[in-house]
PDB file of N, CA and C in Angstrom:
ATOM      1  N   MET A   5      57.969 -20.384-120.465  1.00  0.00           N
ATOM      2  CA  MET A   5      57.565 -19.213-121.205  1.00  0.00           C
ATOM      3  C   MET A   5      58.121 -17.943-120.559  1.00  0.00           C
ATOM      4  N   VAL A   6      58.113 -17.904-119.215  1.00  0.00           N
ATOM      5  CA  VAL A   6      58.632 -16.741-118.512  1.00  0.00           C
ATOM      6  C   VAL A   6      60.122 -16.578-118.771  1.00  0.00           C
ATOM      7  N   SER A   7      60.874 -17.681-118.747  1.00  0.00           N
ATOM      8  CA  SER A   7      62.320 -17.580-118.981  1.00  0.00           C
ATOM      9  C   SER A   7      62.622 -17.148-120.417  1.00  0.00           C
ATOM     10  N   ALA A   8      61.805 -17.578-121.367  1.00  0.00           N
ATOM     11  CA  ALA A   8      61.998 -17.148-122.753  1.00  0.00           C
ATOM     12  C   ALA A   8      61.773 -15.647-122.883  1.00  0.00           C
ATOM     13  N   LEU A   9      60.755 -15.136-122.192  1.00  0.00           N
ATOM     14  CA  LEU A   9      60.476 -13.700-122.204  1.00  0.00           C
ATOM     15  C   LEU A   9      61.618 -12.930-121.547  1.00  0.00           C
ATOM     16  N   SER A  10      62.155 -13.462-120.473  1.00  0.00           N
ATOM     17  CA  SER A  10      63.275 -12.814-119.786  1.00  0.00           C
ATOM     18  C   SER A  10      64.494 -12.719-120.692  1.00  0.00           C
ATOM     19  N   LEU A  11      64.792 -13.795-121.406  1.00  0.00           N
ATOM     20  CA  LEU A  11      65.928 -13.784-122.316  1.00  0.00           C
ATOM     21  C   LEU A  11      65.723 -12.764-123.435  1.00  0.00           C
ATOM     22  N   THR A  12      64.506 -12.663-123.916  1.00  0.00           N
ATOM     23  CA  THR A  12      64.205 -11.692-124.970  1.00  0.00           C
ATOM     24  C   THR A  12      64.419 -10.276-124.467  1.00  0.00           C
ATOM     25  N   LEU A  13      63.940  -9.978-123.259  1.00  0.00           N
ATOM     26  CA  LEU A  13      64.100  -8.634-122.701  1.00  0.00           C
ATOM     27  C   LEU A  13      65.565  -8.297-122.459  1.00  0.00           C
ATOM     28  N   VAL A  14      66.341  -9.262-121.980  1.00  0.00           N
ATOM     29  CA  VAL A  14      67.763  -9.037-121.744  1.00  0.00           C
ATOM     30  C   VAL A  14      68.470  -8.780-123.064  1.00  0.00           C
ATOM     31  N   ALA A  15      68.147  -9.563-124.071  1.00  0.00           N
ATOM     32  CA  ALA A  15      68.785  -9.388-125.375  1.00  0.00           C
ATOM     33  C   ALA A  15      68.454  -8.025-125.965  1.00  0.00           C
ATOM     34  N   CYS A  16      67.212  -7.596-125.828  1.00  0.00           N
ATOM     35  CA  CYS A  16      66.818  -6.283-126.364  1.00  0.00           C
ATOM     36  C   CYS A  16      67.479  -5.154-125.587  1.00  0.00           C
ATOM     37  N   GLY A  17      67.592  -5.334-124.274  1.00  0.00           N
ATOM     38  CA  GLY A  17      68.165  -4.290-123.437  1.00  0.00           C
ATOM     39  C   GLY A  17      69.658  -4.113-123.633  1.00  0.00           C
ATOM     40  N   SER A  18      70.332  -5.135-124.163  1.00  0.00           N
ATOM     41  CA  SER A  18      71.778  -5.051-124.307  1.00  0.00           C
ATOM     42  C   SER A  18      72.202  -4.579-125.698  1.00  0.00           C
ATOM     43  N   LYS A  19      71.252  -4.255-126.544  1.00  0.00           N
ATOM     44  CA  LYS A  19      71.575  -3.829-127.900  1.00  0.00           C
ATOM     45  C   LYS A  19      72.319  -2.492-127.865  1.00  0.00           C
ATOM     46  N   SER A  20      73.307  -2.365-128.727  1.00  0.00           N
ATOM     47  CA  SER A  20      74.021  -1.095-128.801  1.00  0.00           C
ATOM     48  C   SER A  20      74.010  -0.585-130.238  1.00  0.00           C
ATOM     49  N   THR A  21      74.104   0.715-130.351  1.00  0.00           N
ATOM     50  CA  THR A  21      74.144   1.380-131.645  1.00  0.00           C
ATOM     51  C   THR A  21      75.467   2.117-131.751  1.00  0.00           C
ATOM     52  N   THR A  22      76.075   2.064-132.911  1.00  0.00           N
ATOM     53  CA  THR A  22      77.318   2.792-133.134  1.00  0.00           C
ATOM     54  C   THR A  22      77.003   4.234-133.505  1.00  0.00           C
ATOM     55  N   ALA A  23      77.686   5.152-132.860  1.00  0.00           N
ATOM     56  CA  ALA A  23      77.583   6.569-133.199  1.00  0.00           C
ATOM     57  C   ALA A  23      78.873   6.957-133.912  1.00  0.00           C
ATOM     58  N   TRP A  24      78.744   7.402-135.131  1.00  0.00           N
ATOM     59  CA  TRP A  24      79.885   7.827-135.932  1.00  0.00           C
ATOM     60  C   TRP A  24      79.983   9.342-135.867  1.00  0.00           C
ATOM     61  N   CYS A  25      81.159   9.870-135.643  1.00  0.00           N
ATOM     62  CA  CYS A  25      81.367  11.313-135.723  1.00  0.00           C
ATOM     63  C   CYS A  25      81.631  11.615-137.190  1.00  0.00           C
ATOM     64  N   VAL A  26      80.778  12.450-137.770  1.00  0.00           N
ATOM     65  CA  VAL A  26      80.869  12.706-139.210  1.00  0.00           C
ATOM     66  C   VAL A  26      80.931  14.193-139.522  1.00  0.00           C
ATOM     67  N   ASP A  27      81.356  14.485-140.724  1.00  0.00           N
ATOM     68  CA  ASP A  27      81.507  15.846-141.232  1.00  0.00           C
ATOM     69  C   ASP A  27      80.280  16.205-142.072  1.00  0.00           C
ATOM     70  N   ARG A  28      79.482  17.136-141.584  1.00  0.00           N
ATOM     71  CA  ARG A  28      78.258  17.551-142.262  1.00  0.00           C
ATOM     72  C   ARG A  28      78.541  18.122-143.655  1.00  0.00           C
ATOM     73  N   ASP A  29      79.699  18.744-143.816  1.00  0.00           N
ATOM     74  CA  ASP A  29      80.037  19.414-145.070  1.00  0.00           C
ATOM     75  C   ASP A  29      80.731  18.508-146.082  1.00  0.00           C
ATOM     76  N   ASN A  30      80.925  17.247-145.745  1.00  0.00           N
ATOM     77  CA  ASN A  30      81.638  16.354-146.652  1.00  0.00           C
ATOM     78  C   ASN A  30      80.795  15.119-146.935  1.00  0.00           C
ATOM     79  N   ARG A  31      79.808  15.280-147.795  1.00  0.00           N
ATOM     80  CA  ARG A  31      78.921  14.174-148.173  1.00  0.00           C
ATOM     81  C   ARG A  31      79.586  13.313-149.236  1.00  0.00           C
ATOM     82  N   GLY A  32      79.247  12.047-149.264  1.00  0.00           N
ATOM     83  CA  GLY A  32      79.819  11.111-150.222  1.00  0.00           C
ATOM     84  C   GLY A  32      78.982  10.969-151.472  1.00  0.00           C
ATOM     85  N   PHE A  33      78.844  12.032-152.228  1.00  0.00           N
ATOM     86  CA  PHE A  33      77.999  11.989-153.418  1.00  0.00           C
ATOM     87  C   PHE A  33      78.656  11.277-154.593  1.00  0.00           C
ATOM     88  N   THR A  34      79.913  10.881-154.444  1.00  0.00           N
ATOM     89  CA  THR A  34      80.589  10.214-155.551  1.00  0.00           C
ATOM     90  C   THR A  34      80.129   8.774-155.713  1.00  0.00           C
ATOM     91  N   ASN A  35      79.495   8.218-154.685  1.00  0.00           N
ATOM     92  CA  ASN A  35      78.954   6.868-154.834  1.00  0.00           C
ATOM     93  C   ASN A  35      77.426   6.937-154.780  1.00  0.00           C
ATOM     94  N   THR A  36      76.752   5.881-155.118  1.00  0.00           N
ATOM     95  CA  THR A  36      75.292   5.905-155.195  1.00  0.00           C
ATOM     96  C   THR A  36      74.620   5.884-153.840  1.00  0.00           C
ATOM     97  N   LYS A  37      75.353   5.563-152.793  1.00  0.00           N
ATOM     98  CA  LYS A  37      74.751   5.450-151.468  1.00  0.00           C
ATOM     99  C   LYS A  37      74.797   6.750-150.677  1.00  0.00           C
ATOM    100  N   GLY A  38      75.550   7.717-151.130  1.00  0.00           N
ATOM    101  CA  GLY A  38      75.664   8.954-150.364  1.00  0.00           C
ATOM    102  C   GLY A  38      76.466   8.721-149.101  1.00  0.00           C
ATOM    103  N   GLY A  39      76.073   9.330-148.010  1.00  0.00           N
ATOM    104  CA  GLY A  39      76.737   9.133-146.735  1.00  0.00           C
ATOM    105  C   GLY A  39      77.562  10.323-146.320  1.00  0.00           C
ATOM    106  N   TYR A  40      78.188  10.203-145.156  1.00  0.00           N
ATOM    107  CA  TYR A  40      79.019  11.257-144.581  1.00  0.00           C
ATOM    108  C   TYR A  40      80.416  10.731-144.343  1.00  0.00           C
ATOM    109  N   ARG A  41      81.394  11.609-144.411  1.00  0.00           N
ATOM    110  CA  ARG A  41      82.785  11.231-144.125  1.00  0.00           C
ATOM    111  C   ARG A  41      82.963  11.115-142.618  1.00  0.00           C
ATOM    112  N   VAL A  42      83.547  10.010-142.173  1.00  0.00           N
ATOM    113  CA  VAL A  42      83.811   9.768-140.758  1.00  0.00           C
ATOM    114  C   VAL A  42      85.074  10.524-140.353  1.00  0.00           C
ATOM    115  N   VAL A  43      85.011  11.211-139.209  1.00  0.00           N
ATOM    116  CA  VAL A  43      86.143  11.964-138.658  1.00  0.00           C
ATOM    117  C   VAL A  43      86.411  11.460-137.238  1.00  0.00           C
ATOM    118  N   PRO A  44      87.527  11.830-136.625  1.00  0.00           N
ATOM    119  CA  PRO A  44      87.812  11.395-135.252  1.00  0.00           C
ATOM    120  C   PRO A  44      86.711  11.816-134.268  1.00  0.00           C
ATOM    121  N   ASP A  45      86.438  10.966-133.281  1.00  0.00           N
ATOM    122  CA  ASP A  45      85.396  11.227-132.282  1.00  0.00           C
ATOM    123  C   ASP A  45      85.585  12.555-131.563  1.00  0.00           C
ATOM    124  N   SER A  46      86.820  12.983-131.429  1.00  0.00           N
ATOM    125  CA  SER A  46      87.105  14.224-130.689  1.00  0.00           C
ATOM    126  C   SER A  46      86.520  15.459-131.373  1.00  0.00           C
ATOM    127  N   TYR A  47      86.128  15.355-132.629  1.00  0.00           N
ATOM    128  CA  TYR A  47      85.525  16.480-133.343  1.00  0.00           C
ATOM    129  C   TYR A  47      84.075  16.721-132.912  1.00  0.00           C
ATOM    130  N   CYS A  48      83.424  15.700-132.354  1.00  0.00           N
ATOM    131  CA  CYS A  48      82.007  15.800-131.977  1.00  0.00           C
ATOM    132  C   CYS A  48      81.844  16.082-130.493  1.00  0.00           C
ATOM    133  N   ASN A  49      80.716  16.680-130.150  1.00  0.00           N
ATOM    134  CA  ASN A  49      80.390  17.015-128.773  1.00  0.00           C
ATOM    135  C   ASN A  49      79.699  15.824-128.120  1.00  0.00           C
ATOM    136  N   ARG A  50      80.339  15.236-127.132  1.00  0.00           N
ATOM    137  CA  ARG A  50      79.771  14.067-126.459  1.00  0.00           C
ATOM    138  C   ARG A  50      78.442  14.393-125.779  1.00  0.00           C
ATOM    139  N   GLY A  51      78.263  15.626-125.337  1.00  0.00           N
ATOM    140  CA  GLY A  51      77.020  16.041-124.694  1.00  0.00           C
ATOM    141  C   GLY A  51      75.818  15.953-125.615  1.00  0.00           C
ATOM    142  N   ASP A  52      76.036  16.042-126.919  1.00  0.00           N
ATOM    143  CA  ASP A  52      74.933  15.932-127.872  1.00  0.00           C
ATOM    144  C   ASP A  52      74.274  14.558-127.805  1.00  0.00           C
ATOM    145  N   VAL A  53      75.039  13.522-127.451  1.00  0.00           N
ATOM    146  CA  VAL A  53      74.497  12.174-127.341  1.00  0.00           C
ATOM    147  C   VAL A  53      73.462  12.141-126.226  1.00  0.00           C
ATOM    148  N   ASP A  54      73.796  12.679-125.046  1.00  0.00           N
ATOM    149  CA  ASP A  54      72.867  12.674-123.920  1.00  0.00           C
ATOM    150  C   ASP A  54      71.648  13.562-124.163  1.00  0.00           C
ATOM    151  N   ARG A  55      71.837  14.639-124.886  1.00  0.00           N
ATOM    152  CA  ARG A  55      70.715  15.534-125.184  1.00  0.00           C
ATOM    153  C   ARG A  55      69.845  15.010-126.314  1.00  0.00           C
ATOM    154  N   GLY A  56      70.342  14.039-127.051  1.00  0.00           N
ATOM    155  CA  GLY A  56      69.580  13.476-128.159  1.00  0.00           C
ATOM    156  C   GLY A  56      69.535  14.383-129.375  1.00  0.00           C
ATOM    157  N   THR A  57      70.471  15.328-129.449  1.00  0.00           N
ATOM    158  CA  THR A  57      70.506  16.242-130.582  1.00  0.00           C
ATOM    159  C   THR A  57      71.651  15.856-131.511  1.00  0.00           C
ATOM    160  N   SER A  58      71.560  16.286-132.744  1.00  0.00           N
ATOM    161  CA  SER A  58      72.641  15.994-133.681  1.00  0.00           C
ATOM    162  C   SER A  58      73.667  17.116-133.697  1.00  0.00           C
ATOM    163  N   GLY A  59      73.391  18.209-133.028  1.00  0.00           N
ATOM    164  CA  GLY A  59      74.307  19.340-133.010  1.00  0.00           C
ATOM    165  C   GLY A  59      74.117  20.199-134.247  1.00  0.00           C
ATOM    166  N   TYR A  60      74.584  21.412-134.167  1.00  0.00           N
ATOM    167  CA  TYR A  60      74.379  22.351-135.264  1.00  0.00           C
ATOM    168  C   TYR A  60      75.662  22.758-135.961  1.00  0.00           C
ATOM    169  N   GLY A  61      76.780  22.252-135.472  1.00  0.00           N
ATOM    170  CA  GLY A  61      78.057  22.596-136.079  1.00  0.00           C
ATOM    171  C   GLY A  61      78.367  21.731-137.282  1.00  0.00           C
ATOM    172  N   ARG A  62      79.587  21.837-137.718  1.00  0.00           N
ATOM    173  CA  ARG A  62      80.027  21.076-138.889  1.00  0.00           C
ATOM    174  C   ARG A  62      80.066  19.578-138.604  1.00  0.00           C
ATOM    175  N   TYR A  63      80.426  19.189-137.377  1.00  0.00           N
ATOM    176  CA  TYR A  63      80.569  17.779-137.030  1.00  0.00           C
ATOM    177  C   TYR A  63      79.429  17.350-136.124  1.00  0.00           C
ATOM    178  N   PHE A  64      78.894  16.152-136.354  1.00  0.00           N
ATOM    179  CA  PHE A  64      77.790  15.664-135.527  1.00  0.00           C
ATOM    180  C   PHE A  64      77.810  14.139-135.466  1.00  0.00           C
ATOM    181  N   TRP A  65      77.042  13.591-134.511  1.00  0.00           N
ATOM    182  CA  TRP A  65      76.942  12.145-134.347  1.00  0.00           C
ATOM    183  C   TRP A  65      75.899  11.598-135.298  1.00  0.00           C
ATOM    184  N   TYR A  66      76.270  10.535-135.986  1.00  0.00           N
ATOM    185  CA  TYR A  66      75.410   9.861-136.951  1.00  0.00           C
ATOM    186  C   TYR A  66      75.220   8.444-136.430  1.00  0.00           C
ATOM    187  N   TYR A  67      73.986   8.072-136.098  1.00  0.00           N
ATOM    188  CA  TYR A  67      73.695   6.824-135.393  1.00  0.00           C
ATOM    189  C   TYR A  67      73.370   5.684-136.346  1.00  0.00           C
ATOM    190  N   GLY A  68      73.975   4.526-136.068  1.00  0.00           N
ATOM    191  CA  GLY A  68      73.725   3.348-136.893  1.00  0.00           C
ATOM    192  C   GLY A  68      74.469   3.474-138.205  1.00  0.00           C
ATOM    193  N   GLY A  69      73.907   2.900-139.219  1.00  0.00           N
ATOM    194  CA  GLY A  69      74.553   2.960-140.522  1.00  0.00           C
ATOM    195  C   GLY A  69      75.722   2.003-140.603  1.00  0.00           C
ATOM    196  N   LYS A  70      76.334   2.003-141.758  1.00  0.00           N
ATOM    197  CA  LYS A  70      77.508   1.148-141.951  1.00  0.00           C
ATOM    198  C   LYS A  70      78.451   1.807-142.939  1.00  0.00           C
ATOM    199  N   ARG A  71      79.676   1.351-142.877  1.00  0.00           N
ATOM    200  CA  ARG A  71      80.694   1.899-143.773  1.00  0.00           C
ATOM    201  C   ARG A  71      80.557   1.307-145.161  1.00  0.00           C
ATOM    202  N   ASP A  72      80.842   2.120-146.144  1.00  0.00           N
ATOM    203  CA  ASP A  72      80.836   1.685-147.533  1.00  0.00           C
ATOM    204  C   ASP A  72      82.064   0.820-147.761  1.00  0.00           C
ATOM    205  N   ASN A  73      81.885  -0.382-148.261  1.00  0.00           N
ATOM    206  CA  ASN A  73      83.008  -1.295-148.494  1.00  0.00           C
ATOM    207  C   ASN A  73      84.018  -0.730-149.477  1.00  0.00           C
ATOM    208  N   GLY A  74      83.541  -0.011-150.474  1.00  0.00           N
ATOM    209  CA  GLY A  74      84.446   0.551-151.464  1.00  0.00           C
ATOM    210  C   GLY A  74      85.239   1.725-150.937  1.00  0.00           C
ATOM    211  N   ASN A  75      84.711   2.419-149.937  1.00  0.00           N
ATOM    212  CA  ASN A  75      85.373   3.602-149.385  1.00  0.00           C
ATOM    213  C   ASN A  75      85.067   3.656-147.889  1.00  0.00           C
ATOM    214  N   SER A  76      85.935   3.100-147.084  1.00  0.00           N
ATOM    215  CA  SER A  76      85.661   2.963-145.655  1.00  0.00           C
ATOM    216  C   SER A  76      85.677   4.279-144.892  1.00  0.00           C
ATOM    217  N   THR A  77      85.933   5.387-145.557  1.00  0.00           N
ATOM    218  CA  THR A  77      85.913   6.674-144.862  1.00  0.00           C
ATOM    219  C   THR A  77      84.513   7.275-144.807  1.00  0.00           C
ATOM    220  N   TYR A  78      83.532   6.626-145.451  1.00  0.00           N
ATOM    221  CA  TYR A  78      82.160   7.123-145.448  1.00  0.00           C
ATOM    222  C   TYR A  78      81.221   6.124-144.782  1.00  0.00           C
ATOM    223  N   VAL A  79      80.178   6.657-144.134  1.00  0.00           N
ATOM    224  CA  VAL A  79      79.156   5.830-143.506  1.00  0.00           C
ATOM    225  C   VAL A  79      77.801   6.284-144.052  1.00  0.00           C
ATOM    226  N   TYR A  80      76.892   5.336-144.243  1.00  0.00           N
ATOM    227  CA  TYR A  80      75.582   5.653-144.808  1.00  0.00           C
ATOM    228  C   TYR A  80      74.514   4.772-144.162  1.00  0.00           C
ATOM    229  N   GLY A  81      73.250   5.112-144.389  1.00  0.00           N
ATOM    230  CA  GLY A  81      72.143   4.284-143.925  1.00  0.00           C
ATOM    231  C   GLY A  81      71.768   4.476-142.474  1.00  0.00           C
ATOM    232  N   GLY A  82      72.288   5.500-141.814  1.00  0.00           N
ATOM    233  CA  GLY A  82      71.971   5.752-140.419  1.00  0.00           C
ATOM    234  C   GLY A  82      71.024   6.921-140.261  1.00  0.00           C
ATOM    235  N   SER A  83      71.106   7.567-139.100  1.00  0.00           N
ATOM    236  CA  SER A  83      70.215   8.678-138.795  1.00  0.00           C
ATOM    237  C   SER A  83      70.920   9.689-137.897  1.00  0.00           C
ATOM    238  N   SER A  84      70.509  10.942-137.997  1.00  0.00           N
ATOM    239  CA  SER A  84      71.043  11.959-137.096  1.00  0.00           C
ATOM    240  C   SER A  84      70.252  12.003-135.788  1.00  0.00           C
ATOM    241  N   PHE A  85      69.206  11.173-135.676  1.00  0.00           N
ATOM    242  CA  PHE A  85      68.397  11.107-134.463  1.00  0.00           C
ATOM    243  C   PHE A  85      68.859   9.957-133.586  1.00  0.00           C
ATOM    244  N   ARG A  86      69.109  10.261-132.317  1.00  0.00           N
ATOM    245  CA  ARG A  86      69.575   9.261-131.362  1.00  0.00           C
ATOM    246  C   ARG A  86      68.485   8.242-131.087  1.00  0.00           C
ATOM    247  N   PRO A  87      68.820   6.944-131.090  1.00  0.00           N
ATOM    248  CA  PRO A  87      67.827   5.925-130.731  1.00  0.00           C
ATOM    249  C   PRO A  87      67.372   6.116-129.292  1.00  0.00           C
ATOM    250  N   SER A  88      66.123   5.816-129.012  1.00  0.00           N
ATOM    251  CA  SER A  88      65.591   6.045-127.666  1.00  0.00           C
ATOM    252  C   SER A  88      65.997   4.963-126.673  1.00  0.00           C
ATOM    253  N   LYS A  89      66.437   3.809-127.169  1.00  0.00           N
ATOM    254  CA  LYS A  89      66.797   2.709-126.274  1.00  0.00           C
ATOM    255  C   LYS A  89      68.147   2.128-126.661  1.00  0.00           C
ATOM    256  N   GLY A  90      68.784   1.501-125.680  1.00  0.00           N
ATOM    257  CA  GLY A  90      70.040   0.806-125.931  1.00  0.00           C
ATOM    258  C   GLY A  90      71.254   1.678-125.704  1.00  0.00           C
ATOM    259  N   LYS A  91      72.393   1.031-125.642  1.00  0.00           N
ATOM    260  CA  LYS A  91      73.659   1.731-125.452  1.00  0.00           C
ATOM    261  C   LYS A  91      74.088   2.406-126.743  1.00  0.00           C
ATOM    262  N   ILE A  92      74.796   3.498-126.584  1.00  0.00           N
ATOM    263  CA  ILE A  92      75.391   4.190-127.721  1.00  0.00           C
ATOM    264  C   ILE A  92      76.898   4.079-127.550  1.00  0.00           C
ATOM    265  N   LYS A  93      77.560   3.523-128.561  1.00  0.00           N
ATOM    266  CA  LYS A  93      79.013   3.394-128.523  1.00  0.00           C
ATOM    267  C   LYS A  93      79.601   4.132-129.710  1.00  0.00           C
ATOM    268  N   SER A  94      80.770   4.707-129.493  1.00  0.00           N
ATOM    269  CA  SER A  94      81.449   5.394-130.591  1.00  0.00           C
ATOM    270  C   SER A  94      82.036   4.354-131.538  1.00  0.00           C
ATOM    271  N   SER A  95      82.481   4.802-132.685  1.00  0.00           N
ATOM    272  CA  SER A  95      83.071   3.882-133.653  1.00  0.00           C
ATOM    273  C   SER A  95      84.352   3.242-133.128  1.00  0.00           C
ATOM    274  N   THR A  96      84.937   3.839-132.094  1.00  0.00           N
ATOM    275  CA  THR A  96      86.142   3.269-131.484  1.00  0.00           C
ATOM    276  C   THR A  96      85.804   2.345-130.314  1.00  0.00           C
ATOM    277  N   GLY A  97      84.494   2.154-130.028  1.00  0.00           N
ATOM    278  CA  GLY A  97      84.068   1.227-128.985  1.00  0.00           C
ATOM    279  C   GLY A  97      83.829   1.835-127.618  1.00  0.00           C
ATOM    280  N   LYS A  98      84.024   3.134-127.464  1.00  0.00           N
ATOM    281  CA  LYS A  98      83.781   3.777-126.168  1.00  0.00           C
ATOM    282  C   LYS A  98      82.285   3.969-125.946  1.00  0.00           C
ATOM    283  N   THR A  99      81.810   3.668-124.722  1.00  0.00           N
ATOM    284  CA  THR A  99      80.406   3.874-124.399  1.00  0.00           C
ATOM    285  C   THR A  99      80.149   5.361-124.220  1.00  0.00           C
ATOM    286  N   LEU A 100      79.211   5.888-125.018  1.00  0.00           N
ATOM    287  CA  LEU A 100      78.853   7.306-124.937  1.00  0.00           C
ATOM    288  C   LEU A 100      77.623   7.508-124.077  1.00  0.00           C
ATOM    289  N   SER A 101      76.726   6.511-124.045  1.00  0.00           N
ATOM    290  CA  SER A 101      75.513   6.590-123.237  1.00  0.00           C
ATOM    291  C   SER A 101      75.027   5.181-122.951  1.00  0.00           C
ATOM    292  N   ARG A 102      74.588   4.965-121.739  1.00  0.00           N
ATOM    293  CA  ARG A 102      74.096   3.641-121.370  1.00  0.00           C
ATOM    294  C   ARG A 102      72.671   3.417-121.849  1.00  0.00           C
ATOM    295  N   GLY A 103      71.966   4.479-122.173  1.00  0.00           N
ATOM    296  CA  GLY A 103      70.619   4.345-122.722  1.00  0.00           C
ATOM    297  C   GLY A 103      69.635   3.843-121.710  1.00  0.00           C
ATOM    298  N   GLY A 104      68.853   2.868-122.092  1.00  0.00           N
ATOM    299  CA  GLY A 104      67.786   2.365-121.247  1.00  0.00           C
ATOM    300  C   GLY A 104      66.454   2.748-121.859  1.00  0.00           C
ATOM    301  N   PHE A 105      65.435   2.731-121.069  1.00  0.00           N
ATOM    302  CA  PHE A 105      64.093   3.031-121.572  1.00  0.00           C
ATOM    303  C   PHE A 105      63.881   4.536-121.603  1.00  0.00           C
ATOM    304  N   GLY A 106      64.476   5.191-122.574  1.00  0.00           N
ATOM    305  CA  GLY A 106      64.325   6.625-122.733  1.00  0.00           C
ATOM    306  C   GLY A 106      65.244   7.431-121.836  1.00  0.00           C
ATOM    307  N   GLY A 107      66.077   6.779-121.036  1.00  0.00           N
ATOM    308  CA  GLY A 107      66.968   7.501-120.132  1.00  0.00           C
ATOM    309  C   GLY A 107      68.177   8.041-120.855  1.00  0.00           C
ATOM    310  N   SER A 108      68.774   9.037-120.265  1.00  0.00           N
ATOM    311  CA  SER A 108      69.933   9.652-120.899  1.00  0.00           C
ATOM    312  C   SER A 108      71.223   8.949-120.554  1.00  0.00           C
ATOM    313  N   GLY A 109      71.192   8.112-119.514  1.00  0.00           N
ATOM    314  CA  GLY A 109      72.399   7.421-119.118  1.00  0.00           C
ATOM    315  C   GLY A 109      73.250   8.213-118.149  1.00  0.00           C
ATOM    316  N   ARG A 110      72.794   9.413-117.774  1.00  0.00           N
ATOM    317  CA  ARG A 110      73.552  10.239-116.831  1.00  0.00           C
ATOM    318  C   ARG A 110      73.091   9.920-115.412  1.00  0.00           C
ATOM    319  N   SER A 111      73.989  10.070-114.473  1.00  0.00           N
ATOM    320  CA  SER A 111      73.614   9.884-113.071  1.00  0.00           C
ATOM    321  C   SER A 111      73.904  11.162-112.315  1.00  0.00           C
ATOM    322  N   GLY A 112      73.169  11.353-111.254  1.00  0.00           N
ATOM    323  CA  GLY A 112      73.370  12.558-110.440  1.00  0.00           C
ATOM    324  C   GLY A 112      74.652  12.491-109.657  1.00  0.00           C
ATOM    325  N   SER A 113      75.247  13.638-109.400  1.00  0.00           N
ATOM    326  CA  SER A 113      76.473  13.642-108.592  1.00  0.00           C
ATOM    327  C   SER A 113      76.578  14.930-107.819  1.00  0.00           C
TER     328      SER A 113
END
């Protein structure tokens, strides 16, 4: 029973969420799912991930969600709020935050 619990905790701790850099001003209203247009990661502020904010500019991180099969330039079904646990990875696979139990993933230096 203890080993089963350990495996469950490890599996939960290794979960990652994709953060999409999206354009706030370019919503996908042409389809029924809505969504935001995905833009290059360099348009978004990486510091917003650690602060847990979505940012106030035109471009922001959109967590979770998935791309629309009919139009892969849009993502929908996610949130502008950063998940409190797990790793955050960009759509290109780069780790943006290691997460953890409410931690920001930053280390002192």
